[in-house]
Amino acid sequence: MMTNLFSIFDPSTNLFNLSLNWISTIIGLMFIPYSFWLIPNRYFFFGNFILNSPHKEFKTLLGKNSKGTSFIYISMFTFILFKNFLGLFPYIFTSTSHLTMSLSISLPLWLSFMFYGGINNTQHMFIHMIPQGTPTILMPFMVLIETISNIIRPGTLAVRLTANMIAGHLLMTLLSGTGNSLSTYMIILLVIAQILLLVLESAVAVIQSYVIAILSTLYSSEVN
């Protein structure tokens, strides 16, 4: 177990010498009521009401040829959002703060885009490398830049999610460890600051889930 500030992101545990903290990836299913799966019911309609707005936006970005693929991004949005929110609870491991989890989401999705676009829409993919109106002398440089930009996409998606989750949790950990030698008024201010930071982290959890899903949708629209 790590003994520094980053020990809160250590996935290992002392039980049977196994990384049981990764079980938090599926522990969210315990919070879903059994009646949610019995259609129709109030839980189903409530969840459908929340996800209807991003679903419409994903369909707009994907175009007429989406053919139900927007549900893939809805599922990814819901999964990441659930993991981010679970990480805000005490003693629950934040799986999205590890590149192992974030890369497991972004890399297979990016590879599927590349294989699908390369096989079915090869010419369409190469068109995106050279913007319209680019001077002839700059075309080789644009192809190089766009190729590098395309290759690093899964890494940027993963690092963006991981960095945002780590930053907020580290700040909350630092604030929670500074209250022992403070006066009563400073402790009250510290508690208020932690509450405000928790609200901010909740907003970051939603925003990062939405950003990852919307960027994946945009990347998908380029190969269709």
C-alpha positions as protocol buffer text, in pm:
chain_id: "A"
residue {
  index: 1
  type: MET
  ca { x: 0 y: 0 z: 0 }
}
residue {
  index: 2
  type: MET
  ca { x: 130 y: 346 z: -89 }
}
residue {
  index: 3
  type: THR
  ca { x: 205 y: 575 z: 205 }
}
residue {
  index: 4
  type: ASN
  ca { x: 199 y: 911 z: 26 }
}
residue {
  index: 5
  type: LEU
  ca { x: -82 y: 1138 z: -88 }
}
residue {
  index: 6
  type: PHE
  ca { x: -156 y: 921 z: -390 }
}
residue {
  index: 7
  type: SER
  ca { x: -236 y: 620 z: -169 }
}
residue {
  index: 8
  type: ILE
  ca { x: -606 y: 704 z: -208 }
}
residue {
  index: 9
  type: PHE
  ca { x: -573 y: 587 z: -569 }
}
residue {
  index: 10
  type: ASP
  ca { x: -401 y: 260 z: -480 }
}
residue {
  index: 11
  type: PRO
  ca { x: -620 y: -25 z: -612 }
}
residue {
  index: 12
  type: SER
  ca { x: -463 y: -294 z: -388 }
}
residue {
  index: 13
  type: THR
  ca { x: -608 y: -420 z: -62 }
}
residue {
  index: 14
  type: ASN
  ca { x: -481 y: -639 z: 219 }
}
residue {
  index: 15
  type: LEU
  ca { x: -757 y: -899 z: 188 }
}
residue {
  index: 16
  type: PHE
  ca { x: -616 y: -1218 z: 30 }
}
residue {
  index: 17
  type: ASN
  ca { x: -352 y: -995 z: -136 }
}
residue {
  index: 18
  type: LEU
  ca { x: -595 y: -915 z: -417 }
}
residue {
  index: 19
  type: SER
  ca { x: -696 y: -587 z: -583 }
}
residue {
  index: 20
  type: LEU
  ca { x: -1051 y: -608 z: -455 }
}
residue {
  index: 21
  type: ASN
  ca { x: -1104 y: -235 z: -499 }
}
residue {
  index: 22
  type: TRP
  ca { x: -1171 y: -298 z: -868 }
}
residue {
  index: 23
  type: ILE
  ca { x: -1495 y: -463 z: -758 }
}
residue {
  index: 24
  type: SER
  ca { x: -1627 y: -106 z: -727 }
}
residue {
  index: 25
  type: THR
  ca { x: -1654 y: -113 z: -1108 }
}
residue {
  index: 26
  type: ILE
  ca { x: -1963 y: -335 z: -1078 }
}
residue {
  index: 27
  type: ILE
  ca { x: -2081 y: -240 z: -729 }
}
residue {
  index: 28
  type: GLY
  ca { x: -2307 y: 23 z: -885 }
}
residue {
  index: 29
  type: LEU
  ca { x: -2547 y: -251 z: -992 }
}
residue {
  index: 30
  type: MET
  ca { x: -2636 y: -293 z: -624 }
}
residue {
  index: 31
  type: PHE
  ca { x: -2786 y: 57 z: -621 }
}
residue {
  index: 32
  type: ILE
  ca { x: -3025 y: -14 z: -908 }
}
residue {
  index: 33
  type: PRO
  ca { x: -3365 y: -127 z: -776 }
}
residue {
  index: 34
  type: TYR
  ca { x: -3486 y: -465 z: -895 }
}
residue {
  index: 35
  type: SER
  ca { x: -3805 y: -306 z: -1024 }
}
residue {
  index: 36
  type: PHE
  ca { x: -3599 y: -94 z: -1267 }
}
residue {
  index: 37
  type: TRP
  ca { x: -3576 y: -390 z: -1502 }
}
residue {
  index: 38
  type: LEU
  ca { x: -3953 y: -446 z: -1492 }
}
residue {
  index: 39
  type: ILE
  ca { x: -4083 y: -225 z: -1773 }
}
residue {
  index: 40
  type: PRO
  ca { x: -4280 y: -3 z: -1733 }
}
residue {
  index: 41
  type: ASN
  ca { x: -4219 y: 145 z: -1387 }
}
residue {
  index: 42
  type: ARG
  ca { x: -4136 y: 481 z: -1233 }
}
residue {
  index: 43
  type: TYR
  ca { x: -3761 y: 413 z: -1213 }
}
residue {
  index: 44
  type: PHE
  ca { x: -3742 y: 326 z: -1580 }
}
residue {
  index: 45
  type: PHE
  ca { x: -3933 y: 636 z: -1687 }
}
residue {
  index: 46
  type: PHE
  ca { x: -3719 y: 857 z: -1461 }
}
residue {
  index: 47
  type: GLY
  ca { x: -3398 y: 718 z: -1610 }
}
residue {
  index: 48
  type: ASN
  ca { x: -3541 y: 748 z: -1959 }
}
residue {
  index: 49
  type: PHE
  ca { x: -3632 y: 1111 z: -1894 }
}
residue {
  index: 50
  type: ILE
  ca { x: -3275 y: 1193 z: -1785 }
}
residue {
  index: 51
  type: LEU
  ca { x: -3105 y: 1015 z: -2076 }
}
residue {
  index: 52
  type: ASN
  ca { x: -3346 y: 1138 z: -2343 }
}
residue {
  index: 53
  type: SER
  ca { x: -3168 y: 1472 z: -2384 }
}
residue {
  index: 54
  type: PRO
  ca { x: -2817 y: 1334 z: -2455 }
}
residue {
  index: 55
  type: HIS
  ca { x: -2973 y: 1065 z: -2671 }
}
residue {
  index: 56
  type: LYS
  ca { x: -3127 y: 1328 z: -2901 }
}
residue {
  index: 57
  type: GLU
  ca { x: -2798 y: 1517 z: -2917 }
}
residue {
  index: 58
  type: PHE
  ca { x: -2600 y: 1205 z: -3003 }
}
residue {
  index: 59
  type: LYS
  ca { x: -2847 y: 1119 z: -3278 }
}
residue {
  index: 60
  type: THR
  ca { x: -2809 y: 1469 z: -3424 }
}
residue {
  index: 61
  type: LEU
  ca { x: -2430 y: 1439 z: -3432 }
}
residue {
  index: 62
  type: LEU
  ca { x: -2432 y: 1089 z: -3577 }
}
residue {
  index: 63
  type: GLY
  ca { x: -2674 y: 1181 z: -3856 }
}
residue {
  index: 64
  type: LYS
  ca { x: -2937 y: 972 z: -4029 }
}
residue {
  index: 65
  type: ASN
  ca { x: -2711 y: 668 z: -4063 }
}
residue {
  index: 66
  type: SER
  ca { x: -2671 y: 616 z: -3689 }
}
residue {
  index: 67
  type: LYS
  ca { x: -2908 y: 314 z: -3684 }
}
residue {
  index: 68
  type: GLY
  ca { x: -2923 y: 289 z: -3307 }
}
residue {
  index: 69
  type: THR
  ca { x: -2551 y: 343 z: -3243 }
}
residue {
  index: 70
  type: SER
  ca { x: -2636 y: 636 z: -3014 }
}
residue {
  index: 71
  type: PHE
  ca { x: -2724 y: 379 z: -2746 }
}
residue {
  index: 72
  type: ILE
  ca { x: -2356 y: 280 z: -2734 }
}
residue {
  index: 73
  type: TYR
  ca { x: -2261 y: 633 z: -2631 }
}
residue {
  index: 74
  type: ILE
  ca { x: -2555 y: 658 z: -2393 }
}
residue {
  index: 75
  type: SER
  ca { x: -2431 y: 341 z: -2221 }
}
residue {
  index: 76
  type: MET
  ca { x: -2076 y: 477 z: -2205 }
}
residue {
  index: 77
  type: PHE
  ca { x: -2201 y: 809 z: -2066 }
}
residue {
  index: 78
  type: THR
  ca { x: -2405 y: 629 z: -1799 }
}
residue {
  index: 79
  type: PHE
  ca { x: -2119 y: 394 z: -1707 }
}
residue {
  index: 80
  type: ILE
  ca { x: -1858 y: 670 z: -1666 }
}
residue {
  index: 81
  type: LEU
  ca { x: -2106 y: 892 z: -1480 }
}
residue {
  index: 82
  type: PHE
  ca { x: -2183 y: 610 z: -1238 }
}
residue {
  index: 83
  type: LYS
  ca { x: -1813 y: 542 z: -1174 }
}
residue {
  index: 84
  type: ASN
  ca { x: -1738 y: 911 z: -1121 }
}
residue {
  index: 85
  type: PHE
  ca { x: -2022 y: 953 z: -872 }
}
residue {
  index: 86
  type: LEU
  ca { x: -1934 y: 637 z: -680 }
}
residue {
  index: 87
  type: GLY
  ca { x: -1582 y: 774 z: -636 }
}
residue {
  index: 88
  type: LEU
  ca { x: -1725 y: 1069 z: -444 }
}
residue {
  index: 89
  type: PHE
  ca { x: -1847 y: 842 z: -164 }
}
residue {
  index: 90
  type: PRO
  ca { x: -1610 y: 765 z: 125 }
}
residue {
  index: 91
  type: TYR
  ca { x: -1412 y: 439 z: 110 }
}
residue {
  index: 92
  type: ILE
  ca { x: -1520 y: 362 z: -247 }
}
residue {
  index: 93
  type: PHE
  ca { x: -1238 y: 324 z: -498 }
}
residue {
  index: 94
  type: THR
  ca { x: -1244 y: 568 z: -793 }
}
residue {
  index: 95
  type: SER
  ca { x: -1180 y: 338 z: -1087 }
}
residue {
  index: 96
  type: THR
  ca { x: -1194 y: 620 z: -1344 }
}
residue {
  index: 97
  type: SER
  ca { x: -888 y: 781 z: -1180 }
}
residue {
  index: 98
  type: HIS
  ca { x: -671 y: 507 z: -1334 }
}
residue {
  index: 99
  type: LEU
  ca { x: -552 y: 495 z: -1693 }
}
residue {
  index: 100
  type: THR
  ca { x: -623 y: 122 z: -1683 }
}
residue {
  index: 101
  type: MET
  ca { x: -995 y: 194 z: -1673 }
}
residue {
  index: 102
  type: SER
  ca { x: -1006 y: 503 z: -1894 }
}
residue {
  index: 103
  type: LEU
  ca { x: -785 y: 349 z: -2164 }
}
residue {
  index: 104
  type: SER
  ca { x: -998 y: 34 z: -2155 }
}
residue {
  index: 105
  type: ILE
  ca { x: -1289 y: 254 z: -2258 }
}
residue {
  index: 106
  type: SER
  ca { x: -1126 y: 485 z: -2514 }
}
residue {
  index: 107
  type: LEU
  ca { x: -876 y: 256 z: -2689 }
}
residue {
  index: 108
  type: PRO
  ca { x: -1112 y: -23 z: -2807 }
}
residue {
  index: 109
  type: LEU
  ca { x: -1363 y: 239 z: -2920 }
}
residue {
  index: 110
  type: TRP
  ca { x: -1098 y: 425 z: -3119 }
}
residue {
  index: 111
  type: LEU
  ca { x: -968 y: 104 z: -3274 }
}
residue {
  index: 112
  type: SER
  ca { x: -1319 y: 9 z: -3383 }
}
residue {
  index: 113
  type: PHE
  ca { x: -1358 y: 350 z: -3548 }
}
residue {
  index: 114
  type: MET
  ca { x: -1030 y: 309 z: -3734 }
}
residue {
  index: 115
  type: PHE
  ca { x: -1105 y: -43 z: -3855 }
}
residue {
  index: 116
  type: TYR
  ca { x: -1459 y: 42 z: -3958 }
}
residue {
  index: 117
  type: GLY
  ca { x: -1357 y: 361 z: -4138 }
}
residue {
  index: 118
  type: GLY
  ca { x: -1056 y: 199 z: -4302 }
}
residue {
  index: 119
  type: ILE
  ca { x: -1262 y: -88 z: -4439 }
}
residue {
  index: 120
  type: ASN
  ca { x: -1588 y: 83 z: -4535 }
}
residue {
  index: 121
  type: ASN
  ca { x: -1509 y: 454 z: -4581 }
}
residue {
  index: 122
  type: THR
  ca { x: -1140 y: 474 z: -4666 }
}
residue {
  index: 123
  type: GLN
  ca { x: -1172 y: 770 z: -4901 }
}
residue {
  index: 124
  type: HIS
  ca { x: -1394 y: 958 z: -4656 }
}
residue {
  index: 125
  type: MET
  ca { x: -1133 y: 916 z: -4380 }
}
residue {
  index: 126
  type: PHE
  ca { x: -849 y: 1051 z: -4594 }
}
residue {
  index: 127
  type: ILE
  ca { x: -1059 y: 1352 z: -4697 }
}
residue {
  index: 128
  type: HIS
  ca { x: -1067 y: 1466 z: -4331 }
}
residue {
  index: 129
  type: MET
  ca { x: -687 y: 1486 z: -4324 }
}
residue {
  index: 130
  type: ILE
  ca { x: -674 y: 1782 z: -4564 }
}
residue {
  index: 131
  type: PRO
  ca { x: -917 y: 2069 z: -4492 }
}
residue {
  index: 132
  type: GLN
  ca { x: -1078 y: 2233 z: -4789 }
}
residue {
  index: 133
  type: GLY
  ca { x: -874 y: 2523 z: -4930 }
}
residue {
  index: 134
  type: THR
  ca { x: -538 y: 2403 z: -4794 }
}
residue {
  index: 135
  type: PRO
  ca { x: -245 y: 2521 z: -5012 }
}
residue {
  index: 136
  type: THR
  ca { x: -67 y: 2242 z: -5200 }
}
residue {
  index: 137
  type: ILE
  ca { x: 265 y: 2308 z: -5031 }
}
residue {
  index: 138
  type: LEU
  ca { x: 109 y: 2260 z: -4686 }
}
residue {
  index: 139
  type: MET
  ca { x: -76 y: 1937 z: -4767 }
}
residue {
  index: 140
  type: PRO
  ca { x: 202 y: 1696 z: -4651 }
}
residue {
  index: 141
  type: PHE
  ca { x: 231 y: 1882 z: -4321 }
}
residue {
  index: 142
  type: MET
  ca { x: -148 y: 1878 z: -4272 }
}
residue {
  index: 143
  type: VAL
  ca { x: -157 y: 1502 z: -4333 }
}
residue {
  index: 144
  type: LEU
  ca { x: 120 y: 1453 z: -4076 }
}
residue {
  index: 145
  type: ILE
  ca { x: -49 y: 1676 z: -3819 }
}
residue {
  index: 146
  type: GLU
  ca { x: -390 y: 1516 z: -3867 }
}
residue {
  index: 147
  type: THR
  ca { x: -239 y: 1167 z: -3847 }
}
residue {
  index: 148
  type: ILE
  ca { x: -66 y: 1244 z: -3518 }
}
residue {
  index: 149
  type: SER
  ca { x: -383 y: 1409 z: -3387 }
}
residue {
  index: 150
  type: ASN
  ca { x: -581 y: 1099 z: -3478 }
}
residue {
  index: 151
  type: ILE
  ca { x: -335 y: 860 z: -3317 }
}
residue {
  index: 152
  type: ILE
  ca { x: -328 y: 1040 z: -2980 }
}
residue {
  index: 153
  type: ARG
  ca { x: -707 y: 1061 z: -2952 }
}
residue {
  index: 154
  type: PRO
  ca { x: -755 y: 759 z: -2721 }
}
residue {
  index: 155
  type: GLY
  ca { x: -472 y: 886 z: -2501 }
}
residue {
  index: 156
  type: THR
  ca { x: -616 y: 1235 z: -2473 }
}
residue {
  index: 157
  type: LEU
  ca { x: -960 y: 1098 z: -2385 }
}
residue {
  index: 158
  type: ALA
  ca { x: -813 y: 872 z: -2116 }
}
residue {
  index: 159
  type: VAL
  ca { x: -577 y: 1133 z: -1969 }
}
residue {
  index: 160
  type: ARG
  ca { x: -852 y: 1399 z: -1964 }
}
residue {
  index: 161
  type: LEU
  ca { x: -1082 y: 1177 z: -1759 }
}
residue {
  index: 162
  type: THR
  ca { x: -808 y: 1048 z: -1529 }
}
residue {
  index: 163
  type: ALA
  ca { x: -650 y: 1388 z: -1463 }
}
residue {
  index: 164
  type: ASN
  ca { x: -981 y: 1552 z: -1375 }
}
residue {
  index: 165
  type: MET
  ca { x: -1074 y: 1275 z: -1135 }
}
residue {
  index: 166
  type: ILE
  ca { x: -732 y: 1277 z: -967 }
}
residue {
  index: 167
  type: ALA
  ca { x: -715 y: 1657 z: -931 }
}
residue {
  index: 168
  type: GLY
  ca { x: -1045 y: 1693 z: -747 }
}
residue {
  index: 169
  type: HIS
  ca { x: -985 y: 1398 z: -515 }
}
residue {
  index: 170
  type: LEU
  ca { x: -637 y: 1518 z: -427 }
}
residue {
  index: 171
  type: LEU
  ca { x: -770 y: 1863 z: -340 }
}
residue {
  index: 172
  type: MET
  ca { x: -1039 y: 1716 z: -116 }
}
residue {
  index: 173
  type: THR
  ca { x: -778 y: 1494 z: 53 }
}
residue {
  index: 174
  type: LEU
  ca { x: -550 y: 1792 z: 117 }
}
residue {
  index: 175
  type: LEU
  ca { x: -833 y: 1996 z: 268 }
}
residue {
  index: 176
  type: SER
  ca { x: -951 y: 1709 z: 488 }
}
residue {
  index: 177
  type: GLY
  ca { x: -604 y: 1668 z: 640 }
}
residue {
  index: 178
  type: THR
  ca { x: -553 y: 2029 z: 751 }
}
residue {
  index: 179
  type: GLY
  ca { x: -819 y: 2068 z: 1019 }
}
residue {
  index: 180
  type: ASN
  ca { x: -633 y: 1935 z: 1325 }
}
residue {
  index: 181
  type: SER
  ca { x: -442 y: 2251 z: 1415 }
}
residue {
  index: 182
  type: LEU
  ca { x: -697 y: 2515 z: 1308 }
}
residue {
  index: 183
  type: SER
  ca { x: -930 y: 2730 z: 1512 }
}
residue {
  index: 184
  type: THR
  ca { x: -1305 y: 2673 z: 1527 }
}
residue {
  index: 185
  type: TYR
  ca { x: -1384 y: 2945 z: 1274 }
}
residue {
  index: 186
  type: MET
  ca { x: -1125 y: 2814 z: 1031 }
}
residue {
  index: 187
  type: ILE
  ca { x: -1265 y: 2463 z: 1066 }
}
residue {
  index: 188
  type: ILE
  ca { x: -1613 y: 2596 z: 982 }
}
residue {
  index: 189
  type: LEU
  ca { x: -1475 y: 2770 z: 675 }
}
residue {
  index: 190
  type: LEU
  ca { x: -1290 y: 2452 z: 583 }
}
residue {
  index: 191
  type: VAL
  ca { x: -1608 y: 2245 z: 606 }
}
residue {
  index: 192
  type: ILE
  ca { x: -1793 y: 2497 z: 387 }
}
residue {
  index: 193
  type: ALA
  ca { x: -1507 y: 2486 z: 136 }
}
residue {
  index: 194
  type: GLN
  ca { x: -1520 y: 2107 z: 130 }
}
residue {
  index: 195
  type: ILE
  ca { x: -1895 y: 2110 z: 70 }
}
residue {
  index: 196
  type: LEU
  ca { x: -1853 y: 2355 z: -217 }
}
residue {
  index: 197
  type: LEU
  ca { x: -1569 y: 2145 z: -355 }
}
residue {
  index: 198
  type: LEU
  ca { x: -1788 y: 1835 z: -336 }
}
residue {
  index: 199
  type: VAL
  ca { x: -2057 y: 2016 z: -536 }
}
residue {
  index: 200
  type: LEU
  ca { x: -1791 y: 2117 z: -789 }
}
residue {
  index: 201
  type: GLU
  ca { x: -1667 y: 1759 z: -811 }
}
residue {
  index: 202
  type: SER
  ca { x: -2022 y: 1640 z: -875 }
}
residue {
  index: 203
  type: ALA
  ca { x: -2046 y: 1884 z: -1164 }
}
residue {
  index: 204
  type: VAL
  ca { x: -1706 y: 1768 z: -1294 }
}
residue {
  index: 205
  type: ALA
  ca { x: -1826 y: 1405 z: -1279 }
}
residue {
  index: 206
  type: VAL
  ca { x: -2121 y: 1490 z: -1504 }
}
residue {
  index: 207
  type: ILE
  ca { x: -1924 y: 1717 z: -1737 }
}
residue {
  index: 208
  type: GLN
  ca { x: -1640 y: 1469 z: -1790 }
}
residue {
  index: 209
  type: SER
  ca { x: -1884 y: 1187 z: -1865 }
}
residue {
  index: 210
  type: TYR
  ca { x: -2059 y: 1407 z: -2118 }
}
residue {
  index: 211
  type: VAL
  ca { x: -1733 y: 1527 z: -2276 }
}
residue {
  index: 212
  type: ILE
  ca { x: -1599 y: 1173 z: -2324 }
}
residue {
  index: 213
  type: ALA
  ca { x: -1928 y: 1059 z: -2478 }
}
residue {
  index: 214
  type: ILE
  ca { x: -1968 y: 1362 z: -2705 }
}
residue {
  index: 215
  type: LEU
  ca { x: -1608 y: 1347 z: -2831 }
}
residue {
  index: 216
  type: SER
  ca { x: -1646 y: 976 z: -2905 }
}
residue {
  index: 217
  type: THR
  ca { x: -1962 y: 1059 z: -3100 }
}
residue {
  index: 218
  type: LEU
  ca { x: -1777 y: 1324 z: -3301 }
}
residue {
  index: 219
  type: TYR
  ca { x: -1494 y: 1081 z: -3376 }
}
residue {
  index: 220
  type: SER
  ca { x: -1748 y: 826 z: -3489 }
}
residue {
  index: 221
  type: SER
  ca { x: -1919 y: 1072 z: -3723 }
}
residue {
  index: 222
  type: GLU
  ca { x: -1589 y: 1123 z: -3908 }
}
residue {
  index: 223
  type: VAL
  ca { x: -1575 y: 760 z: -4023 }
}
residue {
  index: 224
  type: ASN
  ca { x: -1941 y: 726 z: -4127 }
}
